[in-house]
Amino acid sequence: MKNIQWIFLFFAVAAAASIIGIGIFIAEQSLAGIIICIILLFAIMGTGFKLKRKRREEGRL
């Protein structure tokens, strides 16, 4: 069994929370909240993919 990579688990949970936030702000009809959650989602996903590529190139993944 492989070790848990905690940083990637954090990114996954944060991205899921951002998606949940989008749904909540859609229900609340808050355009500002929707936009903020979408920006956060792109930032979190981008950072996670960038870190994964870096670790794969280093051979640590």
PDB file of C-alpha atoms in Angstrom:
ATOM      1  CA  MET A   1       0.000   0.000   0.000  1.00  0.00           C
ATOM      2  CA  LYS A   2       1.339   3.396  -0.951  1.00  0.00           C
ATOM      3  CA  ASN A   3       1.659   6.297   1.438  1.00  0.00           C
ATOM      4  CA  ILE A   4      -0.968   9.012   1.370  1.00  0.00           C
ATOM      5  CA  GLN A   5       0.251  12.174  -0.301  1.00  0.00           C
ATOM      6  CA  TRP A   6      -1.306  14.685   2.055  1.00  0.00           C
ATOM      7  CA  ILE A   7      -0.711  17.766  -0.086  1.00  0.00           C
ATOM      8  CA  PHE A   8      -2.695  16.282  -2.968  1.00  0.00           C
ATOM      9  CA  LEU A   9      -5.472  15.261  -0.583  1.00  0.00           C
ATOM     10  CA  PHE A  10      -5.579  18.872   0.632  1.00  0.00           C
ATOM     11  CA  PHE A  11      -5.831  20.178  -2.945  1.00  0.00           C
ATOM     12  CA  ALA A  12      -8.646  17.709  -3.711  1.00  0.00           C
ATOM     13  CA  VAL A  13     -10.643  18.678  -0.615  1.00  0.00           C
ATOM     14  CA  ALA A  14     -10.091  22.395  -1.274  1.00  0.00           C
ATOM     15  CA  ALA A  15     -11.241  22.026  -4.892  1.00  0.00           C
ATOM     16  CA  ALA A  16     -14.331  20.096  -3.778  1.00  0.00           C
ATOM     17  CA  ALA A  17     -15.098  22.805  -1.208  1.00  0.00           C
ATOM     18  CA  SER A  18     -14.810  25.429  -3.924  1.00  0.00           C
ATOM     19  CA  ILE A  19     -17.247  23.514  -6.135  1.00  0.00           C
ATOM     20  CA  ILE A  20     -19.641  23.237  -3.193  1.00  0.00           C
ATOM     21  CA  GLY A  21     -19.240  26.983  -2.657  1.00  0.00           C
ATOM     22  CA  ILE A  22     -20.214  27.620  -6.262  1.00  0.00           C
ATOM     23  CA  GLY A  23     -23.413  25.651  -5.714  1.00  0.00           C
ATOM     24  CA  ILE A  24     -24.210  27.480  -2.493  1.00  0.00           C
ATOM     25  CA  PHE A  25     -23.650  30.889  -4.066  1.00  0.00           C
ATOM     26  CA  ILE A  26     -25.794  29.928  -7.064  1.00  0.00           C
ATOM     27  CA  ALA A  27     -28.599  29.120  -4.612  1.00  0.00           C
ATOM     28  CA  GLU A  28     -27.989  32.429  -2.838  1.00  0.00           C
ATOM     29  CA  GLN A  29     -27.879  34.237  -6.215  1.00  0.00           C
ATOM     30  CA  SER A  30     -24.596  35.924  -5.291  1.00  0.00           C
ATOM     31  CA  LEU A  31     -22.607  36.694  -8.429  1.00  0.00           C
ATOM     32  CA  ALA A  32     -19.575  37.887  -6.444  1.00  0.00           C
ATOM     33  CA  GLY A  33     -19.431  34.630  -4.469  1.00  0.00           C
ATOM     34  CA  ILE A  34     -19.744  32.553  -7.630  1.00  0.00           C
ATOM     35  CA  ILE A  35     -16.900  34.428  -9.314  1.00  0.00           C
ATOM     36  CA  ILE A  36     -14.648  34.180  -6.251  1.00  0.00           C
ATOM     37  CA  CYS A  37     -15.242  30.424  -5.952  1.00  0.00           C
ATOM     38  CA  ILE A  38     -14.552  29.897  -9.660  1.00  0.00           C
ATOM     39  CA  ILE A  39     -11.282  31.846  -9.394  1.00  0.00           C
ATOM     40  CA  LEU A  40     -10.319  29.837  -6.302  1.00  0.00           C
ATOM     41  CA  LEU A  41     -11.147  26.593  -8.100  1.00  0.00           C
ATOM     42  CA  PHE A  42      -8.897  27.455 -11.047  1.00  0.00           C
ATOM     43  CA  ALA A  43      -6.084  28.539  -8.713  1.00  0.00           C
ATOM     44  CA  ILE A  44      -6.301  25.380  -6.596  1.00  0.00           C
ATOM     45  CA  MET A  45      -6.518  23.029  -9.574  1.00  0.00           C
ATOM     46  CA  GLY A  46      -3.716  24.822 -11.399  1.00  0.00           C
ATOM     47  CA  THR A  47      -1.433  24.688  -8.386  1.00  0.00           C
ATOM     48  CA  GLY A  48      -2.176  21.006  -7.838  1.00  0.00           C
ATOM     49  CA  PHE A  49      -1.470  20.047 -11.450  1.00  0.00           C
ATOM     50  CA  LYS A  50       1.691  22.156 -11.497  1.00  0.00           C
ATOM     51  CA  LEU A  51       2.974  20.469  -8.328  1.00  0.00           C
ATOM     52  CA  LYS A  52       2.109  17.025  -9.699  1.00  0.00           C
ATOM     53  CA  ARG A  53       4.040  17.704 -12.910  1.00  0.00           C
ATOM     54  CA  LYS A  54       7.025  19.003 -10.932  1.00  0.00           C
ATOM     55  CA  ARG A  55       7.096  15.946  -8.677  1.00  0.00           C
ATOM     56  CA  ARG A  56       6.707  13.590 -11.633  1.00  0.00           C
ATOM     57  CA  GLU A  57       9.695  15.223 -13.378  1.00  0.00           C
ATOM     58  CA  GLU A  58      11.743  14.867 -10.174  1.00  0.00           C
ATOM     59  CA  GLY A  59      10.777  11.196  -9.947  1.00  0.00           C
ATOM     60  CA  ARG A  60       9.076  11.625  -6.575  1.00  0.00           C
ATOM     61  CA  LEU A  61       5.612  10.656  -7.741  1.00  0.00           C
TER      62      LEU A  61
END
